[in-house]
Amino acid sequence: MFARIGVAIGLLALVTGLLALPGLLRHRQRRRRLAPPDGGDVEVSQQAVDAAWSEVRDSFVDYGYTWPSGSPRAVGRQAAQVLPEDAGRALVILSRQVERSRYALAAVHSADLSALVGTVRDGLRTDKGWDARLISEWWPRSWWRALGQALAWQALWARAKAVIAGWRAR
């Protein structure tokens, strides 16, 4: 009897762990993207700005919004329309930082990227119910989208290798 209880508890722990895995991996990715630069430089690298931009894009997807296409500035203006005023302003500031980091000759001096991303994420959550927030945090759409893309590339690579192997066999 105790063996069955132990197996049931083990299976429950396994299922719980598997259900929590996407949210935990997404949280880890967010922490890595928003980690402060070493040395405390005032200048912000293009990689740090792009990581913050990627985090905002994935957060939009996680909360069920559509990420617009276009230049960073156009995306920032368009996406800011679905956000409260302060979050929209933070998104526009971040979009300008992205453009400067990519196209300006001088180094970018930025406000705290993590704070900007946090403000945008807070804005994304404001009109969502507790259930939508829970799903967005623990079952993020962006994670599943990335997994699907990775599997598609893996399948494409396997097909390409099969075609190449077929050519070599001739």
Coordinates of C-alpha atoms in Angstrom, one line a residue:
M1 CA 0.0 0.0 0.0
F2 CA 2.8 2.4 0.9
A3 CA 4.5 1.6 -2.4
R4 CA 1.4 2.7 -4.3
I5 CA 1.2 5.9 -2.4
G6 CA 4.9 6.5 -3.1
V7 CA 4.4 5.9 -6.8
A8 CA 1.3 8.2 -6.8
I9 CA 3.3 10.9 -5.1
G10 CA 6.2 10.5 -7.5
L11 CA 3.9 10.6 -10.5
L12 CA 2.2 13.7 -9.1
A13 CA 5.6 15.4 -8.6
L14 CA 6.6 14.5 -12.1
V15 CA 3.5 15.8 -13.7
T16 CA 3.7 19.0 -11.6
G17 CA 7.3 19.5 -12.6
L18 CA 6.5 19.0 -16.3
L19 CA 3.6 21.4 -16.1
A20 CA 5.8 24.0 -14.5
L21 CA 8.7 23.6 -16.8
P22 CA 7.7 26.0 -19.6
G23 CA 7.1 28.8 -17.1
L24 CA 10.3 28.2 -15.2
L25 CA 12.3 28.1 -18.5
R26 CA 10.6 31.3 -19.6
H27 CA 11.4 33.0 -16.2
R28 CA 15.0 31.9 -16.5
Q29 CA 15.2 33.4 -20.0
R30 CA 13.7 36.7 -18.8
R31 CA 16.3 36.9 -15.9
R32 CA 19.1 36.2 -18.3
R33 CA 17.9 38.8 -20.8
L34 CA 17.5 41.5 -18.2
A35 CA 20.7 40.8 -16.2
P36 CA 22.7 43.9 -15.5
P37 CA 25.9 44.3 -17.5
D38 CA 29.2 43.5 -15.8
G39 CA 31.2 46.5 -14.7
G40 CA 28.2 48.8 -14.3
D41 CA 28.9 50.7 -17.5
V42 CA 26.8 53.7 -18.4
E43 CA 26.9 52.6 -22.0
V44 CA 24.5 49.9 -23.0
S45 CA 25.4 47.3 -25.5
Q46 CA 23.4 46.5 -28.6
Q47 CA 23.0 43.0 -27.2
A48 CA 21.4 44.3 -24.0
V49 CA 19.0 46.5 -25.8
D50 CA 18.1 43.7 -28.3
A51 CA 17.6 41.3 -25.4
A52 CA 15.2 43.8 -23.7
W53 CA 13.4 44.2 -27.0
S54 CA 13.1 40.5 -27.4
E55 CA 11.7 40.2 -23.9
V56 CA 9.0 42.8 -24.6
R57 CA 8.1 41.0 -27.9
D58 CA 7.8 37.7 -26.1
S59 CA 5.8 39.2 -23.3
F60 CA 3.3 40.7 -25.8
V61 CA 2.9 37.2 -27.3
D62 CA 2.6 35.6 -23.8
Y63 CA -0.2 37.9 -22.9
G64 CA -2.1 37.2 -26.1
Y65 CA -1.3 40.4 -28.1
T66 CA -0.1 40.5 -31.6
W67 CA 3.4 41.9 -32.1
P68 CA 3.3 44.3 -35.1
S69 CA 5.8 44.2 -37.9
G70 CA 8.0 47.1 -39.1
S71 CA 10.9 49.2 -37.8
P72 CA 11.4 49.3 -34.1
R73 CA 10.0 52.8 -33.9
A74 CA 6.9 51.9 -35.9
V75 CA 6.4 48.8 -33.8
G76 CA 6.8 50.8 -30.6
R77 CA 4.2 53.4 -31.6
Q78 CA 1.8 50.8 -32.8
A79 CA 2.1 48.4 -29.9
A80 CA 2.0 51.2 -27.4
Q81 CA -1.6 51.8 -28.4
V82 CA -2.8 48.7 -26.5
L83 CA -1.0 49.7 -23.3
P84 CA -1.8 52.2 -20.5
E85 CA -0.1 55.6 -20.9
D86 CA 3.0 55.0 -18.8
A87 CA 3.7 51.5 -20.3
G88 CA 3.2 52.9 -23.8
R89 CA 5.7 55.6 -23.0
A90 CA 8.2 53.1 -21.8
L91 CA 7.7 51.0 -24.9
V92 CA 8.3 54.0 -27.2
I93 CA 11.5 54.9 -25.2
L94 CA 12.7 51.3 -25.6
S95 CA 11.9 51.3 -29.3
R96 CA 14.0 54.4 -29.7
Q97 CA 16.9 52.8 -27.8
V98 CA 16.7 49.8 -30.1
E99 CA 17.0 52.0 -33.2
R100 CA 19.9 54.0 -31.7
S101 CA 21.7 50.9 -30.7
R102 CA 21.4 49.5 -34.2
Y103 CA 21.9 52.6 -36.3
A104 CA 23.6 55.4 -34.4
L105 CA 27.3 56.0 -34.6
A106 CA 27.7 56.9 -30.9
A107 CA 27.2 54.6 -28.0
V108 CA 23.8 54.4 -26.4
H109 CA 23.3 55.8 -23.0
S110 CA 20.1 54.3 -21.7
A111 CA 17.6 54.4 -18.8
D112 CA 17.4 51.2 -16.9
L113 CA 16.3 48.6 -19.5
S114 CA 15.0 46.3 -16.9
A115 CA 12.7 49.0 -15.5
L116 CA 11.4 49.8 -19.0
V117 CA 10.6 46.2 -19.6
G118 CA 9.0 45.9 -16.2
T119 CA 6.8 48.9 -16.9
V120 CA 5.7 47.4 -20.2
R121 CA 5.0 44.0 -18.7
D122 CA 3.0 45.7 -15.9
G123 CA 0.9 47.4 -18.6
L124 CA 0.3 44.2 -20.4
R125 CA -1.1 42.6 -17.3
T126 CA -3.4 45.5 -16.2
D127 CA -6.6 44.4 -18.1
K128 CA -6.0 40.7 -17.9
G129 CA -7.8 38.5 -15.4
W130 CA -6.0 36.3 -12.9
D131 CA -6.5 33.3 -15.1
A132 CA -4.9 34.9 -18.1
R133 CA -2.0 36.2 -16.0
L134 CA -1.5 32.7 -14.6
I135 CA -1.5 31.1 -18.1
S136 CA 0.8 33.8 -19.4
E137 CA 3.4 33.2 -16.7
W138 CA 3.2 29.4 -16.4
W139 CA 2.2 28.3 -19.9
P140 CA 3.8 31.1 -22.1
R141 CA 2.8 31.2 -25.7
S142 CA 6.3 32.5 -26.8
W143 CA 7.9 29.4 -25.3
W144 CA 5.6 27.1 -27.2
R145 CA 6.2 29.1 -30.4
A146 CA 9.9 28.9 -30.0
L147 CA 9.7 25.2 -29.4
G148 CA 7.6 24.7 -32.5
Q149 CA 10.1 26.7 -34.6
A150 CA 13.0 24.7 -33.2
L151 CA 11.3 21.4 -34.0
A152 CA 10.4 22.7 -37.5
W153 CA 14.1 23.5 -38.1
Q154 CA 15.1 20.2 -36.8
A155 CA 12.7 18.4 -39.1
L156 CA 13.9 20.6 -42.1
W157 CA 17.5 19.7 -41.2
A158 CA 16.7 16.0 -41.1
R159 CA 15.0 16.2 -44.5
A160 CA 17.9 18.1 -46.0
K161 CA 20.4 15.5 -44.6
A162 CA 18.2 12.7 -46.2
V163 CA 18.2 14.5 -49.5
I164 CA 22.0 15.0 -49.4
A165 CA 22.5 11.3 -48.4
G166 CA 20.3 10.3 -51.4
W167 CA 22.4 12.4 -53.7
R168 CA 25.6 10.8 -52.4
A169 CA 24.2 7.3 -52.9
R170 CA 23.7 7.9 -56.6

